[in-house]
Short mmCIF file of C-alpha atoms in Angstrom, two decimals:
data_model
loop_
_atom_site.label_atom_id
_atom_site.label_comp_id
_atom_site.label_asym_id
_atom_site.label_seq_id
_atom_site.Cartn_x
_atom_site.Cartn_y
_atom_site.Cartn_z
CA MET A 1 92.11 79.82 111.62
CA ASP A 2 95.15 78.60 109.28
CA SER A 3 98.35 77.60 110.39
CA PHE A 4 101.73 76.77 108.88
CA SER A 5 102.15 73.90 107.34
CA PRO A 6 105.23 72.25 108.13
CA ARG A 7 106.40 72.35 104.68
CA ILE A 8 106.87 76.25 105.25
CA VAL A 9 110.45 77.73 104.59
CA THR A 10 110.66 81.12 105.97
CA HIS A 11 114.47 81.62 105.39
CA PRO A 12 115.82 81.85 101.73
CA THR A 13 119.22 80.07 102.27
CA ALA A 14 116.35 77.26 103.42
CA TRP A 15 114.40 77.76 100.30
CA PRO A 16 114.81 74.02 98.21
CA GLN A 17 115.36 76.41 94.29
CA ARG A 18 115.64 80.08 94.10
CA ILE A 19 112.70 80.70 91.76
CA GLU A 20 113.55 82.85 88.82
CA SER A 21 111.88 86.04 88.50
CA THR A 22 110.48 88.37 85.93
CA PRO A 23 110.60 91.54 84.73
CA ASP A 24 107.45 92.31 86.62
CA ILE A 25 107.92 89.71 89.51
CA ILE A 26 110.91 89.63 91.80
CA TRP A 27 111.15 87.04 94.93
CA LEU A 28 112.29 88.16 98.00
CA ASP A 29 114.97 85.44 97.89
CA ASP A 30 116.42 86.90 94.55
CA PRO A 31 119.67 89.53 95.16
CA ARG A 32 117.20 91.97 93.26
CA ALA A 33 114.93 92.35 95.38
CA ASN A 34 117.58 93.74 97.85
CA ASP A 35 117.34 97.03 95.79
CA THR A 36 114.83 99.44 96.89
CA SER A 37 114.15 100.94 93.18
CA ASN A 38 112.89 97.55 91.90
CA VAL A 39 110.98 96.38 95.13
CA GLY A 40 110.18 99.71 97.46
CA ALA A 41 111.52 99.97 100.41
CA LYS A 42 109.62 98.18 102.61
CA ALA A 43 109.99 95.08 100.53
CA ALA A 44 113.79 95.65 100.03
CA ASN A 45 114.34 96.17 103.71
CA LEU A 46 112.95 92.42 104.69
CA SER A 47 114.72 90.84 101.95
CA ARG A 48 117.72 92.28 102.96
CA LEU A 49 116.85 91.71 107.23
CA ALA A 50 115.99 88.46 105.59
CA ARG A 51 119.14 87.53 106.63
CA ILE A 52 119.41 87.42 109.84
CA HIS A 53 115.85 86.46 111.18
CA ARG A 54 112.72 84.47 109.62
CA ILE A 55 110.55 86.26 107.31
CA PRO A 56 107.27 84.67 105.35
CA PRO A 57 107.90 83.75 101.91
CA GLY A 58 107.02 85.95 98.95
CA PHE A 59 106.79 87.98 95.92
CA CYS A 60 106.87 91.62 94.78
CA LEU A 61 105.59 93.24 91.33
CA THR A 62 108.49 95.79 91.15
CA ALA A 63 107.79 99.61 91.05
CA ALA A 64 108.49 99.79 87.43
CA CYS A 65 105.43 97.27 86.69
CA ARG A 66 102.95 99.95 88.19
CA LEU A 67 104.04 102.39 85.31
CA CYS A 68 103.05 100.43 82.81
CA HIS A 69 99.88 100.25 84.11
CA PRO A 70 98.89 104.39 84.76
CA ASP A 71 95.26 103.45 84.78
CA ASP A 72 95.89 101.21 88.14
CA ARG A 73 94.40 98.27 86.00
CA ILE A 74 96.13 94.84 85.74
CA GLU A 75 95.46 93.72 82.05
CA PRO A 76 95.48 89.86 81.75
CA ALA A 77 99.16 88.86 80.73
CA LEU A 78 99.76 91.00 84.42
CA ARG A 79 97.51 88.46 85.97
CA MET A 80 98.76 85.38 84.09
CA ALA A 81 102.18 86.10 85.65
CA ILE A 82 100.26 86.92 89.26
CA SER A 83 98.87 83.46 88.93
CA ALA A 84 102.12 81.38 88.25
CA ALA A 85 103.74 82.96 91.24
CA TYR A 86 100.82 82.48 93.70
CA ASP A 87 100.84 78.45 92.27
CA ILE A 88 104.97 78.59 93.14
CA LEU A 89 104.18 80.47 96.54
CA ALA A 90 100.84 77.69 97.55
CA GLU A 91 103.73 75.26 96.36
CA ARG A 92 106.55 76.55 99.22
CA CYS A 93 103.91 77.11 101.70
CA GLY A 94 102.26 73.61 101.15
CA VAL A 95 98.69 74.95 101.40
CA ALA A 96 97.00 75.19 98.02
CA LEU A 97 95.07 78.25 98.37
CA PRO A 98 97.01 80.16 100.95
CA ALA A 99 96.38 83.50 102.82
CA VAL A 100 98.74 86.35 101.88
CA ALA A 101 99.02 89.79 102.91
CA VAL A 102 99.67 92.27 100.11
CA ARG A 103 101.02 95.69 100.89
CA SER A 104 101.99 98.33 99.45
CA SER A 105 106.19 99.36 99.15
CA ALA A 106 106.74 102.84 97.45
CA ILE A 107 110.13 103.17 96.61
CA ASP A 108 110.51 106.89 99.64
CA GLU A 109 108.25 104.82 101.90
CA ASP A 110 109.85 103.56 104.89
CA GLY A 111 113.02 106.05 105.50
CA GLN A 112 114.55 108.40 108.04
CA THR A 113 112.58 111.18 106.81
CA ALA A 114 109.28 110.21 105.77
CA SER A 115 107.88 106.45 106.58
CA PHE A 116 104.42 106.61 105.36
CA ALA A 117 102.96 104.79 108.20
CA GLY A 118 99.51 103.95 107.55
CA GLN A 119 99.11 106.54 104.43
CA HIS A 120 99.28 103.39 101.33
CA GLU A 121 96.67 99.87 101.56
CA THR A 122 97.33 97.35 102.77
CA PHE A 123 95.07 94.08 102.70
CA LEU A 124 94.94 90.88 105.29
CA ASN A 125 94.15 87.35 104.77
CA VAL A 126 93.50 87.62 100.98
CA ARG A 127 93.33 84.71 98.85
CA GLY A 128 93.14 83.46 95.11
CA VAL A 129 93.86 85.29 92.43
CA ASP A 130 90.96 87.41 91.76
CA GLU A 131 91.85 88.80 95.26
CA ILE A 132 95.34 89.66 94.65
CA CYS A 133 94.99 91.37 91.63
CA ASP A 134 92.14 93.27 93.31
CA ALA A 135 94.19 94.23 96.04
CA VAL A 136 97.32 95.24 93.89
CA GLU A 137 95.17 97.37 92.03
CA ARG A 138 93.85 98.89 95.52
CA CYS A 139 97.21 99.42 96.59
CA TRP A 140 98.36 101.38 93.31
CA ALA A 141 95.15 103.53 93.75
CA SER A 142 96.29 104.45 97.52
CA ALA A 143 99.57 106.45 96.33
CA HIS A 144 97.19 109.25 94.70
CA THR A 145 94.75 109.47 97.41
CA GLU A 146 94.06 112.65 99.54
CA GLN A 147 95.73 111.66 102.30
CA ALA A 148 99.10 110.07 100.89
CA LEU A 149 99.15 113.01 98.58
CA ALA A 150 99.21 115.44 101.52
CA TYR A 151 101.70 113.50 103.30
CA ARG A 152 104.02 114.06 100.26
CA ARG A 153 103.64 117.69 100.11
CA HIS A 154 104.34 117.94 103.65
CA HIS A 155 107.82 116.10 103.25
CA ASP A 156 108.38 117.78 99.57
CA LEU A 157 108.09 114.86 97.89
CA THR A 158 106.99 114.60 93.78
CA LEU A 159 103.11 114.25 93.69
CA ALA A 160 102.85 113.22 90.12
CA SER A 161 101.03 109.89 89.86
CA SER A 162 103.13 109.24 86.67
CA GLN A 163 106.18 109.19 89.14
CA ILE A 164 105.14 107.66 92.25
CA ARG A 165 107.03 104.14 91.95
CA MET A 166 104.99 101.90 93.88
CA ALA A 167 105.90 98.24 94.04
CA VAL A 168 103.37 95.70 95.84
CA LEU A 169 104.37 92.94 97.92
CA VAL A 170 102.72 89.88 98.40
CA GLN A 171 103.43 87.82 101.60
CA GLN A 172 102.00 84.47 103.04
CA LEU A 173 99.90 85.77 106.02
CA VAL A 174 101.58 84.83 109.41
CA PRO A 175 98.40 83.63 111.67
CA ALA A 176 99.35 85.72 114.58
CA ASP A 177 98.88 84.53 117.77
CA THR A 178 100.51 87.38 119.34
CA SER A 179 101.54 90.52 117.35
CA ALA A 180 103.75 92.91 118.69
CA ILE A 181 105.39 96.47 117.94
CA MET A 182 108.94 97.13 119.29
CA PHE A 183 110.72 100.43 119.27
CA THR A 184 114.41 99.97 120.35
CA ALA A 185 114.71 103.64 121.62
CA ASN A 186 112.09 104.78 124.40
CA PRO A 187 109.41 106.74 122.43
CA VAL A 188 108.38 108.67 125.92
CA ASN A 189 111.23 109.44 126.99
CA GLY A 190 114.01 109.31 124.05
CA MET A 191 116.28 107.06 126.24
CA GLN A 192 118.37 105.06 123.36
CA ASP A 193 119.38 101.98 126.44
CA GLU A 194 115.92 101.30 126.76
CA LEU A 195 113.26 99.23 124.45
CA MET A 196 109.93 99.50 123.97
CA LEU A 197 107.66 96.21 123.98
CA THR A 198 104.10 96.40 123.50
CA ALA A 199 102.01 93.03 122.14
CA SER A 200 97.91 92.14 122.16
CA TRP A 201 96.20 88.78 120.76
CA GLY A 202 95.92 88.42 117.30
CA LEU A 203 96.86 89.85 114.03
CA GLY A 204 98.68 93.57 114.09
CA GLU A 205 95.20 95.66 112.55
CA SER A 206 94.11 96.43 116.44
CA LEU A 207 97.50 97.08 118.14
CA ALA A 208 98.72 99.37 115.35
CA GLY A 209 95.21 101.21 114.62
CA GLY A 210 95.11 101.68 118.28
CA THR A 211 91.78 99.85 119.19
CA VAL A 212 93.26 97.81 121.86
CA THR A 213 94.86 98.45 124.82
CA PRO A 214 97.89 96.38 124.96
CA ASP A 215 100.55 94.89 127.09
CA THR A 216 103.58 96.97 127.42
CA TRP A 217 106.77 95.91 128.57
CA THR A 218 110.44 98.56 128.81
CA ILE A 219 113.52 96.67 128.70
CA ARG A 220 117.21 97.94 129.31
CA LYS A 221 118.91 96.70 126.44
CA PRO A 222 122.38 96.34 128.16
CA GLY A 223 121.63 92.46 130.13
CA ARG A 224 117.92 92.76 128.76
CA LEU A 225 116.21 93.24 131.56
CA VAL A 226 112.63 94.26 131.98
CA ILE A 227 112.20 97.99 134.39
CA HIS A 228 108.50 97.99 133.74
CA GLU A 229 105.61 95.55 132.86
CA GLY A 230 101.72 96.49 132.64
CA ILE A 231 99.39 93.78 131.47
CA ALA A 232 96.18 95.51 130.35
CA THR A 233 92.62 94.44 130.01
CA LYS A 234 92.43 93.58 126.08
CA ASN A 235 89.01 94.20 124.86
CA ARG A 236 89.53 93.91 121.07
CA MET A 237 91.59 91.33 118.53
CA THR A 238 91.34 91.10 114.83
CA ILE A 239 90.90 87.70 113.12
CA PRO A 240 91.31 86.11 109.90
CA THR A 241 87.80 85.99 108.35
CA HIS A 242 86.77 84.98 105.10
CA GLY A 243 87.82 87.59 102.57
CA GLY A 244 89.27 89.69 105.03
CA VAL A 245 89.81 90.67 108.76
CA ARG A 246 87.58 91.47 110.96
CA GLU A 247 87.76 92.63 115.00
CA ILE A 248 85.91 90.54 117.86
CA ASP A 249 85.86 90.86 121.72
CA VAL A 250 88.64 89.23 123.06
CA PRO A 251 87.96 86.23 125.11
CA ARG A 252 87.14 87.08 128.74
CA MET A 253 89.96 84.66 129.86
CA LEU A 254 92.40 85.79 128.09
CA ARG A 255 91.93 89.54 128.33
CA GLN A 256 94.16 89.97 131.53
CA VAL A 257 96.43 87.30 130.91
CA PRO A 258 100.16 88.68 129.49
CA SER A 259 99.90 88.29 125.38
CA LEU A 260 103.58 87.44 125.86
CA ALA A 261 105.22 84.64 128.35
CA PRO A 262 108.47 86.36 129.93
CA ALA A 263 110.81 84.03 127.12
CA GLN A 264 109.06 85.47 124.70
CA VAL A 265 109.38 89.10 125.70
CA GLN A 266 113.09 88.29 125.82
CA GLN A 267 113.19 86.87 122.20
CA ALA A 268 111.29 89.68 120.75
CA THR A 269 114.23 91.89 122.71
CA GLN A 270 116.84 90.35 121.16
CA LEU A 271 115.44 90.66 117.79
CA GLY A 272 115.34 93.96 118.41
CA ILE A 273 118.55 94.42 119.54
CA ALA A 274 120.03 92.51 116.53
CA LEU A 275 118.32 95.00 114.04
CA GLU A 276 119.32 97.60 115.86
CA ARG A 277 122.63 96.47 115.62
CA HIS A 278 122.68 95.18 112.05
CA LEU A 279 121.13 98.46 110.74
CA GLY A 280 123.16 100.84 112.91
CA TRP A 281 120.18 103.10 114.51
CA PRO A 282 117.23 102.77 116.22
CA VAL A 283 114.09 100.81 114.38
CA ASP A 284 110.47 100.38 114.90
CA VAL A 285 109.79 96.66 114.66
CA GLU A 286 106.50 94.83 113.36
CA CYS A 287 106.73 91.14 114.14
CA ALA A 288 104.65 88.28 115.50
CA PHE A 289 103.93 84.88 117.15
CA ALA A 290 102.27 81.85 115.84
CA GLY A 291 102.44 78.74 116.77
CA GLY A 292 105.45 79.66 119.16
CA VAL A 293 107.62 81.01 116.89
CA LEU A 294 108.72 84.60 115.88
CA TYR A 295 108.17 85.85 112.52
CA LEU A 296 109.77 89.37 111.41
CA LEU A 297 106.55 91.41 109.79
CA GLN A 298 108.23 95.06 109.16
CA SER A 299 111.31 97.05 110.39
CA ARG A 300 111.27 100.68 109.72
CA PRO A 301 113.94 103.61 111.25
CA ILE A 302 112.48 105.85 113.95
CA THR A 303 112.64 109.21 112.37
CA THR A 304 112.22 111.04 115.41
CA ILE A 305 113.62 110.06 119.40
CA PRO A 306 111.90 112.81 122.16
CA ASN A 307 114.77 115.35 123.24
CA GLN A 308 117.33 113.75 121.15
CA GLY A 309 117.08 115.05 117.69
CA PHE A 310 117.62 112.13 115.81
CA HIS A 311 119.25 111.81 112.71
CA ALA A 312 120.32 108.72 110.97
CA SER A 313 123.18 108.83 108.99
CA GLN A 314 122.23 106.73 105.94
CA ASP A 315 118.86 105.70 104.69
CA ILE A 316 117.85 102.31 105.57
CA VAL A 317 116.65 101.42 102.36
CA SER A 318 119.67 102.64 100.02
CA PRO A 319 120.93 99.70 97.64
CA ALA A 320 124.34 99.75 99.10
CA ALA A 321 122.64 98.62 102.91
CA GLY A 322 121.98 95.08 101.38
CA ALA A 323 125.23 95.10 99.21
#
């Protein structure tokens, strides 16, 4: 499994230079990446949140770029631009062929009324320009699958492929020792003074896909007091492998070992509380520990809270939110 080079820089203010973006490609440390209309909700949100926590470095193919490629195919000029951006990313990461995550970032994704969780494609452990271009095309194509269109229909969103504005985010892959998902309002009982944290070994695919029973902590946010801890028998985990990722059995010696140490539970909790305070409403957070360092991977508003009827007052991904 790859590890981060000591040269990696994961906070925009620490990056040695701001790389000039192009019409088709915007870097996450470019102020234009704060604008949802440029890079989609997921990427814009990460760009803004990088002000308060470390994120992996990366760049975005703009939403306008897809509209110029209605057949979802990358032509030679765009391929050259992607290749140049990947070379710069390699320099930033200190790795010749850095493994990346390629993720869709639609304009109307990760909002209060429609999160699109699981509707669009994500590809992990992608290496090299050919694999990145293939993953980008598949992300674009995922905008008009039957599943995605049904979701759009249910939420009364546009169904016209030519009007679905989707950016694609390319970020260095975090080689997670442990992945975690956190809800800053308890999704079981609706208590907004409680935070629920789940975690398991490896990359987050097994956790998000429900193929592993994770460890679970319930934390009372005032005082960050752990009021429940459930350590599960974790049988499956996702790891990077050649050409992608695969799910394997967790080594027997780790199956009943807590996937987070007490200090890491507190660190993740502190991040969740900080994000909620910064954004002004409860959030669903994806994060990972690699080499003892906590990385923020994604944050979206919680669209419903049991028994609370929660509705946020503004959109987490509005351009003004990052101003």
